[in-house]
Coordinates of C-alpha atoms in Angstrom, one line a residue:
M11 CA 3.1 -88.5 50.8
A12 CA 2.4 -88.8 47.1
S13 CA -1.2 -90.0 47.8
A14 CA -1.8 -87.2 50.2
R15 CA -0.5 -84.6 47.7
M16 CA -2.8 -86.1 45.0
I17 CA -5.8 -86.0 47.3
N18 CA -5.2 -82.4 48.4
A19 CA -4.7 -81.3 44.8
F20 CA -7.8 -83.2 43.7
T21 CA -9.8 -81.5 46.4
R22 CA -8.6 -78.1 45.2
N23 CA -9.4 -78.9 41.6
R24 CA -12.9 -80.3 42.0
S25 CA -14.3 -77.0 40.8
M26 CA -12.3 -77.4 37.6
Y27 CA -14.8 -80.2 36.6
R28 CA -17.5 -77.6 35.9
S29 CA -15.2 -75.7 33.6
L30 CA -14.0 -78.8 31.9
Q31 CA -17.5 -80.1 31.6
G32 CA -18.2 -77.1 29.3
V33 CA -15.5 -78.3 27.0
W34 CA -16.9 -81.9 27.1
K35 CA -20.4 -80.6 26.4
S36 CA -19.1 -79.0 23.2
Y37 CA -17.6 -82.4 22.2
D38 CA -21.1 -83.9 22.7
L39 CA -22.2 -81.9 19.7
F40 CA -19.9 -84.1 17.7
A41 CA -21.7 -87.4 18.4
E42 CA -24.0 -90.0 16.7
P43 CA -26.9 -91.9 18.4
L44 CA -26.2 -95.5 17.3
L45 CA -27.5 -97.7 20.1
N46 CA -27.2 -101.2 21.2
H47 CA -30.8 -102.3 20.5
N48 CA -30.5 -105.5 22.6
H49 CA -30.7 -103.7 26.0
N50 CA -32.6 -105.8 28.5
F51 CA -35.2 -103.3 29.6
Q52 CA -38.9 -103.3 29.4
V53 CA -40.8 -100.1 30.0
M54 CA -43.8 -100.4 32.2
R55 CA -46.3 -97.8 31.3
G56 CA -49.5 -99.1 32.9
L57 CA -49.1 -97.0 36.0
A58 CA -49.5 -93.6 34.3
G59 CA -49.5 -94.0 30.5
T60 CA -46.7 -92.7 28.3
A61 CA -44.5 -89.8 28.9
E62 CA -45.6 -86.8 26.9
K63 CA -43.2 -85.1 24.5
C64 CA -41.7 -82.0 25.9
D65 CA -39.6 -79.1 24.7
S66 CA -35.8 -78.9 25.2
K67 CA -36.2 -76.6 28.3
T68 CA -38.4 -79.1 30.2
V69 CA -36.5 -80.9 33.0
I70 CA -37.5 -84.6 33.2
K71 CA -35.8 -86.5 36.0
G72 CA -35.1 -90.2 36.2
V73 CA -33.3 -92.3 38.7
V74 CA -31.4 -95.6 38.4
V75 CA -31.4 -98.0 41.3
G76 CA -29.7 -101.4 41.6
V77 CA -31.0 -104.7 42.8
Y78 CA -29.0 -107.8 43.7
S79 CA -29.9 -111.2 42.5
K80 CA -31.6 -113.8 44.7
E81 CA -29.3 -115.7 47.0
G82 CA -31.5 -118.9 47.2
D83 CA -34.9 -120.4 46.5
G84 CA -37.8 -118.5 48.1
K85 CA -35.8 -115.3 48.6
E86 CA -36.5 -112.1 46.9
A87 CA -34.1 -109.9 45.0
K88 CA -32.5 -107.4 47.4
M89 CA -32.3 -103.7 46.6
T90 CA -29.2 -101.6 47.3
S91 CA -29.2 -99.4 50.4
S92 CA -30.0 -96.4 48.2
G93 CA -32.7 -98.4 46.4
E94 CA -34.3 -99.2 49.7
K95 CA -34.4 -95.6 50.7
F96 CA -36.0 -94.7 47.4
D97 CA -38.5 -97.6 48.0
D98 CA -39.4 -96.1 51.4
R99 CA -39.8 -92.7 49.6
T100 CA -42.4 -94.3 47.4
Q101 CA -44.2 -96.1 50.2
G102 CA -43.0 -99.5 49.0
K103 CA -44.2 -99.1 45.4
V104 CA -40.9 -100.2 43.9
S105 CA -40.5 -103.4 46.0
E106 CA -44.1 -104.2 45.1
L107 CA -43.5 -103.8 41.4
L108 CA -40.3 -106.0 41.8
R109 CA -42.4 -108.8 43.1
E110 CA -45.2 -108.4 40.5
T111 CA -42.8 -108.2 37.6
G112 CA -40.5 -111.0 38.7
I113 CA -37.2 -109.1 38.5
K114 CA -34.5 -111.5 39.6
G115 CA -31.5 -109.2 39.8
D116 CA -29.7 -110.7 36.9
L117 CA -26.8 -108.5 35.8
G118 CA -27.8 -105.8 33.3
K119 CA -31.5 -106.9 33.2
G120 CA -34.3 -104.8 34.6
K121 CA -37.4 -102.6 33.9
V122 CA -38.3 -99.0 33.7
F123 CA -41.3 -97.9 35.8
M124 CA -43.0 -94.6 34.8
N125 CA -44.5 -92.1 37.3
V126 CA -43.8 -94.1 40.4
D127 CA -42.6 -90.9 42.2
A128 CA -43.7 -87.3 41.9
E129 CA -40.2 -85.9 41.3
F130 CA -38.7 -88.7 39.2
R131 CA -40.7 -89.4 36.0
A132 CA -39.0 -92.7 35.4
V133 CA -37.3 -95.2 37.6
A134 CA -34.9 -97.8 36.1
V135 CA -34.4 -100.9 38.3
V136 CA -31.5 -102.9 37.0
G137 CA -29.8 -106.1 38.2
L138 CA -26.4 -106.0 39.8
G139 CA -25.8 -109.7 39.9
Q140 CA -24.5 -111.4 43.1
E141 CA -24.1 -109.2 46.1
G142 CA -20.5 -108.9 47.5
A143 CA -18.9 -109.9 44.2
G144 CA -15.1 -109.3 44.3
F145 CA -12.0 -110.0 42.2
N146 CA -12.3 -113.0 40.0
D147 CA -8.8 -114.5 39.4
L148 CA -9.9 -116.7 36.5
E149 CA -11.5 -113.7 34.7
N150 CA -8.8 -111.3 35.9
I151 CA -11.4 -108.7 36.7
D152 CA -13.1 -107.1 39.7
E153 CA -16.6 -108.2 39.2
G154 CA -18.1 -106.0 41.8
M155 CA -16.7 -102.9 40.1
E156 CA -17.6 -104.1 36.6
N157 CA -21.2 -105.1 37.7
A158 CA -21.7 -101.5 38.9
R159 CA -20.5 -100.1 35.5
V160 CA -22.8 -102.4 33.6
A161 CA -25.9 -101.8 35.8
A162 CA -25.4 -98.0 35.9
G163 CA -24.7 -97.9 32.2
V164 CA -27.7 -100.0 31.1
G165 CA -30.0 -98.1 33.4
A166 CA -28.8 -94.6 32.4
R167 CA -29.1 -95.5 28.7
A168 CA -32.7 -96.8 29.3
L169 CA -33.7 -93.5 30.9
Q170 CA -32.0 -91.6 28.1
L171 CA -34.2 -93.4 25.6
Q172 CA -37.2 -92.4 27.6
G173 CA -36.4 -88.7 27.2
C174 CA -35.0 -88.0 30.6
T175 CA -32.9 -84.8 30.7
E176 CA -31.4 -85.4 34.2
V177 CA -30.5 -88.9 35.4
F178 CA -29.7 -89.6 39.1
V179 CA -27.6 -92.8 39.5
D180 CA -27.4 -95.1 42.6
S181 CA -23.8 -95.5 43.7
M182 CA -24.3 -99.3 43.9
E183 CA -21.6 -99.3 46.5
Y184 CA -19.1 -98.2 43.8
P185 CA -19.8 -94.6 43.0
E186 CA -16.7 -94.1 40.8
Q187 CA -17.5 -97.1 38.7
A188 CA -21.2 -96.2 38.5
A189 CA -20.1 -92.8 37.2
E190 CA -17.9 -94.4 34.6
G191 CA -20.6 -96.8 33.3
S192 CA -23.4 -94.2 33.1
A193 CA -21.2 -91.5 31.5
L194 CA -19.9 -93.9 28.9
A195 CA -23.3 -95.3 28.1
I196 CA -25.2 -92.1 27.4
W197 CA -22.4 -90.5 25.3
R198 CA -23.3 -90.1 21.5
Y199 CA -21.4 -89.0 18.5
N200 CA -23.9 -86.6 17.0
S201 CA -22.0 -84.0 15.1
N202 CA -23.1 -85.0 11.6
K203 CA -26.7 -85.2 12.4
R204 CA -29.2 -82.4 12.3
K205 CA -29.8 -80.8 15.7
Q206 CA -33.4 -82.1 15.8
D207 CA -32.3 -85.6 15.0
R208 CA -29.6 -85.8 17.7
T209 CA -30.0 -88.1 20.8
L210 CA -30.2 -86.0 23.9
V211 CA -27.4 -86.6 26.3
P212 CA -28.8 -86.1 29.8
K213 CA -27.1 -84.6 32.8
L214 CA -25.8 -87.1 35.4
D215 CA -26.0 -86.8 39.2
L216 CA -25.2 -89.0 42.1
Y217 CA -28.2 -90.2 44.0
D218 CA -28.1 -90.6 47.8
S219 CA -24.4 -90.9 48.5
P220 CA -21.9 -88.6 50.2
D221 CA -18.9 -89.9 48.2
V222 CA -19.0 -87.1 45.6
D223 CA -15.2 -87.2 45.2
A224 CA -15.3 -90.8 43.9
W225 CA -18.2 -90.0 41.6
T226 CA -16.3 -87.0 40.2
R227 CA -13.2 -89.1 39.6
G228 CA -15.3 -91.6 37.6
L229 CA -16.7 -88.7 35.5
F230 CA -13.2 -87.5 34.8
K231 CA -12.1 -90.9 33.5
A232 CA -15.3 -91.6 31.5
E233 CA -15.3 -88.1 29.9
S234 CA -11.7 -88.6 28.9
Q235 CA -12.5 -91.9 27.2
N236 CA -15.4 -90.1 25.5
L237 CA -12.8 -87.6 24.2
A238 CA -10.8 -90.5 22.7
R239 CA -14.1 -91.9 21.2
R240 CA -14.9 -88.5 19.6
L241 CA -11.4 -88.1 18.1
S242 CA -11.4 -91.7 16.8
D243 CA -14.9 -91.7 15.4
A244 CA -14.7 -88.4 13.5
P245 CA -14.6 -88.8 9.7
A246 CA -11.1 -88.6 8.2
N247 CA -11.9 -85.3 6.5
Q248 CA -13.0 -83.8 9.8
M249 CA -10.0 -85.2 11.8
T250 CA -6.9 -84.4 9.7
P251 CA -3.5 -84.1 11.4
T252 CA -3.9 -80.4 11.7
I253 CA -7.5 -80.7 13.1
F254 CA -6.3 -83.4 15.6
A255 CA -3.5 -81.1 16.7
Q256 CA -6.0 -78.2 17.3
S257 CA -8.4 -80.6 19.2
A258 CA -5.5 -81.7 21.4
V259 CA -4.6 -78.1 22.2
D260 CA -8.2 -77.3 23.0
A261 CA -8.5 -80.3 25.3
L262 CA -5.2 -80.1 27.1
C263 CA -4.2 -76.5 27.4
P264 CA -7.1 -75.5 29.7
C265 CA -5.9 -78.2 32.1
G266 CA -2.4 -76.7 32.3
V267 CA -0.7 -79.2 30.0
S268 CA 1.9 -77.9 27.5
V269 CA 1.4 -78.8 23.9
E270 CA 3.9 -78.1 21.2
V271 CA 2.8 -78.4 17.6
R272 CA 5.7 -79.3 15.3
S273 CA 5.4 -78.7 11.5
M274 CA 7.2 -80.0 8.5
D275 CA 10.3 -77.8 8.9
W276 CA 10.9 -79.1 12.5
I277 CA 10.3 -82.7 11.4
E278 CA 12.8 -82.4 8.6
S279 CA 15.4 -80.7 10.8
N280 CA 15.1 -83.5 13.4
H281 CA 15.5 -86.1 10.7
L282 CA 12.3 -88.1 11.4
N283 CA 12.7 -89.7 8.0
S284 CA 10.7 -92.9 8.6
F285 CA 7.7 -90.7 9.6
L286 CA 8.1 -88.6 6.4
M287 CA 8.3 -91.7 4.2
I288 CA 4.7 -92.4 5.0
A289 CA 3.5 -88.8 5.3
K290 CA 4.7 -87.6 1.9
G291 CA 2.0 -89.6 0.1
S292 CA -0.7 -87.3 1.3
C293 CA -1.6 -83.7 0.6
E294 CA -2.4 -83.2 4.3
P295 CA 0.7 -81.7 6.0
P296 CA 2.1 -84.0 8.8
V297 CA 2.3 -82.8 12.4
V298 CA 4.2 -84.0 15.5
L299 CA 2.8 -83.2 18.9
E300 CA 5.0 -82.9 21.9
I301 CA 2.9 -82.9 25.1
S302 CA 4.2 -82.4 28.6
Y303 CA 2.4 -82.7 31.9
C304 CA 4.4 -81.8 35.0
G305 CA 2.7 -83.2 38.1
T306 CA 5.8 -83.4 40.3
A307 CA 9.4 -82.0 40.5
P308 CA 10.5 -81.0 37.0
E309 CA 13.8 -82.9 37.4
D310 CA 12.0 -86.2 37.9
R311 CA 12.2 -88.4 34.8
P312 CA 8.8 -88.7 33.0
I313 CA 6.8 -91.6 31.8
L314 CA 6.9 -91.4 28.0
L315 CA 3.8 -92.1 25.9
L316 CA 4.0 -92.6 22.1
G317 CA 0.7 -92.8 20.2
K318 CA 0.4 -93.9 16.6
G319 CA -1.4 -91.1 14.8
L320 CA -2.4 -92.2 11.3
T321 CA -5.5 -90.1 10.9
Y322 CA -6.3 -92.2 7.9
N323 CA -4.6 -95.4 6.7
S324 CA -5.7 -96.4 3.2
G325 CA -2.7 -98.8 2.9
G326 CA -0.9 -96.5 0.5
L327 CA 0.1 -98.3 -2.7
C328 CA -0.8 -101.6 -0.9
L329 CA -4.4 -100.5 -0.9
R330 CA -6.7 -102.1 1.7
P331 CA -10.0 -103.8 0.6
K332 CA -12.7 -101.3 -0.1
D333 CA -15.3 -102.9 2.2
C334 CA -13.4 -101.9 5.3
L335 CA -11.7 -98.7 4.2
H336 CA -14.0 -96.5 6.2
M337 CA -13.0 -98.0 9.5
Y338 CA -9.3 -97.1 9.0
R339 CA -10.1 -93.5 10.1
G340 CA -9.6 -95.0 13.5
C341 CA -5.9 -95.8 13.0
M342 CA -5.1 -92.8 15.2
A343 CA -6.8 -94.4 18.2
G344 CA -3.4 -94.7 19.9
A345 CA -2.8 -91.0 19.7
A346 CA -6.3 -90.3 20.8
V347 CA -5.9 -92.5 23.9
C348 CA -2.7 -90.7 24.8
V349 CA -4.4 -87.3 24.7
A350 CA -7.3 -88.5 26.7
A351 CA -5.2 -90.2 29.4
I352 CA -3.0 -87.1 29.9
R353 CA -6.2 -85.0 30.2
A354 CA -7.5 -87.3 32.9
A355 CA -4.1 -87.3 34.7
A356 CA -4.1 -83.5 34.7
A357 CA -7.8 -83.3 35.9
L358 CA -6.9 -85.8 38.7
S359 CA -3.7 -83.9 39.5
L360 CA -1.6 -87.1 39.4
P361 CA 1.8 -86.6 41.0
V362 CA 3.8 -87.8 38.0
N363 CA 5.5 -86.3 35.0
I364 CA 4.2 -87.4 31.7
S365 CA 5.6 -86.7 28.2
A366 CA 4.0 -87.7 24.9
V367 CA 5.1 -87.7 21.3
L368 CA 2.3 -88.1 18.7
P369 CA 3.3 -88.4 15.0
L370 CA 0.2 -87.4 12.9
C371 CA -0.1 -88.0 9.2
E372 CA -2.1 -89.9 6.5
N373 CA -1.1 -93.0 4.5
M374 CA -2.3 -92.3 1.0
P375 CA -1.4 -93.6 -2.5
S376 CA 0.0 -90.9 -4.8
G377 CA 2.9 -90.2 -7.1
M378 CA 4.9 -89.2 -3.9
A379 CA 3.9 -92.2 -1.9
V380 CA 6.4 -94.6 -0.5
K381 CA 6.9 -97.7 -2.6
P382 CA 7.1 -101.3 -1.5
G383 CA 10.7 -102.2 -1.1
D384 CA 11.9 -98.7 -0.2
V385 CA 14.5 -98.5 2.5
V386 CA 15.0 -95.7 5.1
T387 CA 17.9 -95.1 7.5
L388 CA 16.7 -94.5 11.1
L389 CA 18.1 -92.2 13.7
N390 CA 20.0 -95.1 15.3
G391 CA 21.8 -95.9 12.0
K392 CA 19.8 -99.0 11.3
T393 CA 18.0 -99.4 8.0
L394 CA 14.3 -100.2 7.8
G395 CA 12.9 -101.9 4.7
I396 CA 9.3 -101.0 3.9
V397 CA 8.2 -104.3 2.4
D398 CA 4.5 -103.8 3.0
V399 CA 3.2 -100.2 2.8
S400 CA -0.1 -101.1 4.4
K401 CA 1.8 -102.0 7.6
A402 CA 2.8 -98.4 8.1
G403 CA 2.3 -98.2 11.8
T404 CA 5.8 -99.3 12.8
V405 CA 7.4 -97.1 10.1
V406 CA 5.5 -94.0 11.3
M407 CA 6.5 -94.7 14.9
A408 CA 10.2 -95.7 14.4
D409 CA 12.1 -92.4 14.3
P410 CA 9.7 -90.6 16.7
L411 CA 10.3 -93.5 19.2
L412 CA 14.0 -93.1 18.9
F413 CA 13.8 -89.3 19.0
A414 CA 11.6 -89.3 22.1
Q415 CA 13.9 -91.6 24.1
T416 CA 16.9 -89.4 23.4
T417 CA 15.1 -86.2 24.1
Y418 CA 13.1 -87.0 27.3
K419 CA 15.3 -89.8 28.9
P420 CA 12.1 -91.4 30.4
R421 CA 11.9 -93.8 33.3
L422 CA 9.7 -96.0 31.1
V423 CA 8.1 -96.0 27.7
V424 CA 4.6 -97.0 26.7
D425 CA 3.5 -96.9 23.1
L426 CA -0.1 -97.5 21.9
A427 CA -0.9 -98.3 18.3
T428 CA -3.3 -100.2 16.1
V429 CA -0.8 -102.3 14.2
G430 CA -1.4 -106.0 13.9
Y431 CA -4.5 -108.1 13.0
G432 CA -3.1 -110.9 15.1
V433 CA -4.6 -109.5 18.3
C434 CA -8.0 -109.5 16.6
A435 CA -7.7 -113.2 15.8
G436 CA -6.2 -114.2 19.1
L437 CA -8.1 -112.0 21.6
G438 CA -11.1 -110.8 19.8
E439 CA -12.4 -107.6 21.5
S440 CA -11.8 -109.0 25.0
A441 CA -8.5 -107.3 25.8
A442 CA -5.7 -105.3 24.3
G443 CA -2.5 -107.1 23.5
M444 CA 0.6 -106.2 25.5
F445 CA 4.3 -106.8 24.7
T446 CA 6.9 -105.7 27.2
N447 CA 10.5 -106.3 28.3
S448 CA 9.5 -105.7 32.0
N449 CA 7.6 -108.1 34.2
F450 CA 6.9 -105.2 36.6
I451 CA 5.1 -103.2 33.9
A452 CA 3.2 -106.3 32.8
K453 CA 1.9 -106.9 36.3
Q454 CA 0.9 -103.2 36.7
F455 CA -1.0 -103.2 33.4
E456 CA -2.8 -106.4 34.3
K457 CA -3.7 -105.1 37.7
A458 CA -5.0 -101.8 36.1
G459 CA -7.1 -103.7 33.5
G460 CA -8.6 -105.9 36.2
L461 CA -9.7 -102.8 38.1
T462 CA -11.1 -100.9 35.2
G463 CA -12.8 -103.8 33.4
D464 CA -10.8 -102.9 30.2
R465 CA -8.3 -105.7 30.4
I466 CA -4.7 -106.1 29.0
W467 CA -3.3 -109.5 28.1
R468 CA 0.4 -110.1 27.8
L469 CA 1.7 -111.7 24.6
P470 CA 5.2 -113.1 23.8
L471 CA 8.1 -110.9 22.9
W472 CA 10.5 -113.8 22.2
R473 CA 13.8 -113.8 20.2
Y474 CA 11.9 -116.1 17.9
F475 CA 10.0 -113.1 16.5
K476 CA 13.1 -111.0 16.4
Q477 CA 14.5 -113.5 14.0
L478 CA 11.5 -113.0 11.7
V479 CA 12.3 -109.3 11.2
T480 CA 16.1 -109.5 11.2
P481 CA 18.5 -109.9 9.5
N482 CA 17.6 -109.4 5.8
L483 CA 19.7 -109.5 2.7
T484 CA 19.8 -105.7 1.9
F485 CA 18.6 -104.0 5.1
D486 CA 18.6 -104.4 8.9
I487 CA 14.9 -104.6 9.8
S488 CA 11.8 -105.5 7.8
N489 CA 8.5 -103.8 8.6
R490 CA 6.6 -107.0 7.6
G491 CA 8.8 -109.9 8.7
H492 CA 7.8 -113.4 7.9
G493 CA 4.9 -115.5 9.0
P494 CA 1.3 -114.9 10.2
A495 CA 2.0 -113.5 13.7
S496 CA 1.5 -109.9 12.6
S497 CA 1.1 -108.4 16.1
C498 CA 4.1 -110.2 17.5
I499 CA 6.2 -109.3 14.5
A500 CA 5.2 -105.6 14.8
A501 CA 6.2 -105.7 18.5
A502 CA 9.6 -107.2 17.5
V503 CA 10.2 -104.4 15.1
L504 CA 9.5 -101.8 17.7
H505 CA 11.6 -103.7 20.3
E506 CA 14.6 -103.2 18.0
L507 CA 14.2 -99.5 18.6
V508 CA 14.2 -99.6 22.4
P509 CA 17.8 -100.2 23.5
C510 CA 17.6 -100.4 27.2
A511 CA 14.5 -98.7 28.7
D512 CA 11.6 -100.4 30.4
W513 CA 9.0 -100.5 27.6
A514 CA 5.6 -101.7 26.8
H515 CA 3.8 -101.9 23.4
I516 CA 0.0 -102.0 23.6
D517 CA -1.6 -103.2 20.4
I518 CA -5.1 -101.9 20.4
R519 CA -6.1 -102.9 16.9
N520 CA -8.8 -105.1 18.3
V521 CA -10.2 -102.9 21.1
G522 CA -9.5 -99.3 20.0
M523 CA -11.4 -99.3 16.7
L524 CA -14.9 -100.3 15.8
T525 CA -16.7 -102.6 18.2
R526 CA -18.4 -105.3 16.3
H527 CA -18.7 -108.4 18.5
N528 CA -20.1 -108.6 22.0
P529 CA -19.5 -104.9 23.0
L530 CA -19.3 -103.9 26.6
P531 CA -22.9 -103.1 27.7
Y532 CA -21.9 -99.4 28.4
L533 CA -20.3 -98.9 25.0
L534 CA -21.9 -98.9 21.5
K535 CA -21.8 -101.4 18.7
D536 CA -20.2 -100.3 15.4
R537 CA -18.6 -97.3 17.0
M538 CA -15.1 -96.4 18.1
T539 CA -14.5 -97.3 21.7
G540 CA -11.7 -95.1 23.1
R541 CA -10.2 -98.1 24.8
P542 CA -8.0 -98.6 26.8
T543 CA -8.1 -95.0 28.1
R544 CA -9.2 -95.8 31.7
T545 CA -6.7 -98.6 32.0
L546 CA -3.9 -96.3 31.0
V547 CA -5.1 -93.7 33.5
Q548 CA -5.1 -96.3 36.2
F549 CA -1.6 -97.5 35.3
L550 CA -0.4 -93.9 35.5
Y551 CA -2.0 -93.6 38.9
Q552 CA -0.3 -96.8 40.1
M553 CA 3.1 -95.4 38.9
A554 CA 2.4 -92.1 40.6
C555 CA 1.2 -93.6 43.9
P556 CA 2.8 -97.0 44.2
D557 CA 1.9 -97.3 47.9
S558 CA -1.8 -96.8 47.4
K559 CA -4.1 -99.8 47.5

């Protein structure tokens, strides 16, 4: 029944995509064209020379088609069903060019052919890897879905660089995933570039497939992740707590989501003292966002999201090294992912209630800043010692986490934060780290990550780490603990604040900020990623529709 309600609601709301797309288009004005220069494409211009430069009103169409890798010696690479139809449309020119250029169908590798067709100026033929790829248990990923994302993303980006204003994408048997990959790949953060220097973001369309619903779902999810990328990548002076709050209102209220913006008076009256300990060091006023999406009966208990919202984390009096200070504008990635996921849930009409609490502030050094060794009493009566001010994430989240559980009485709690460097050393940028007291939640997140290609890996939440943060001589909990396991220690601190609810802490310090090593082909190097927005959306879908496959 839940699945049927969701499908009916989604059908009614498909027209909403056009109105939402106008909002997303305005976000595209806030984007920068930093590319992965190692794309595996070669542009073949011998057929009709180079594409001439055109004005902004000229429509230049391009199409992306997929090709599977050779299955054995002597066999040719096989085109997708849509690719074969396009080949028939061109009287076999594409298949002839495949033979002449030796395209093997290797994943993410291909060529761009110019002026093969009268309607489509450029044709990107990109490898999909092995045909019929499915779920890989060892890699914990659905390779068929991920291959479609990679191929569609690489192809759409190649056509973007050729100046195409409208790109049609082969469904590659996975239209939803093809939409995700292509929409993520062409997005750019251009806001601080002159208009004439901005990279054009082309319009995307599905080519030769009737499954428009799946394609639209993919666009919803990708554009929500792009929203998280925009929020995270904005310079700190252009994304203060107040500006973030306004951006959240602009993104969520048109979707029917309730957003309450709480100011200093409300924060003080509700005794969120741990949050204020960090916020008082900055001249920027702190803000707490309370977000509510009602997708089912109002009396149903909601899923609670808590996102760390340090819009800039200098480290306070424990100042961070100067070489990496610029990247700590992304310490609000957890809050950005929460906003983006709720937007996608509303756009998809998921039959589930979701509440979110987002504490937003800056961590700055000043005469008012919290000092190492200060102690604050939390809402549950425990005392928290702030031994290391640079590890402010758990301090900012402590009282809001306690407040949210008391206020919303959720069925489960998920918090997302960039807190510990341990996940960077242990997982690199391969997967976010998950700490949870529920095996069920762990399995659901692992399943969601395998389907979205944005994986989650469970890390230990043992009593061993609790003993590293408690007890202490003069206070109950230390925000730093003892030893090098920073991510596990941060999770242990937060676990002390979750008395009995099913809870998961997702540490996105390694995946939610700058991508520096082996980025996903449909994302950008040295840019904020917006991860793991799509995985969180998939998790919420699984919670809303547990009987769906």
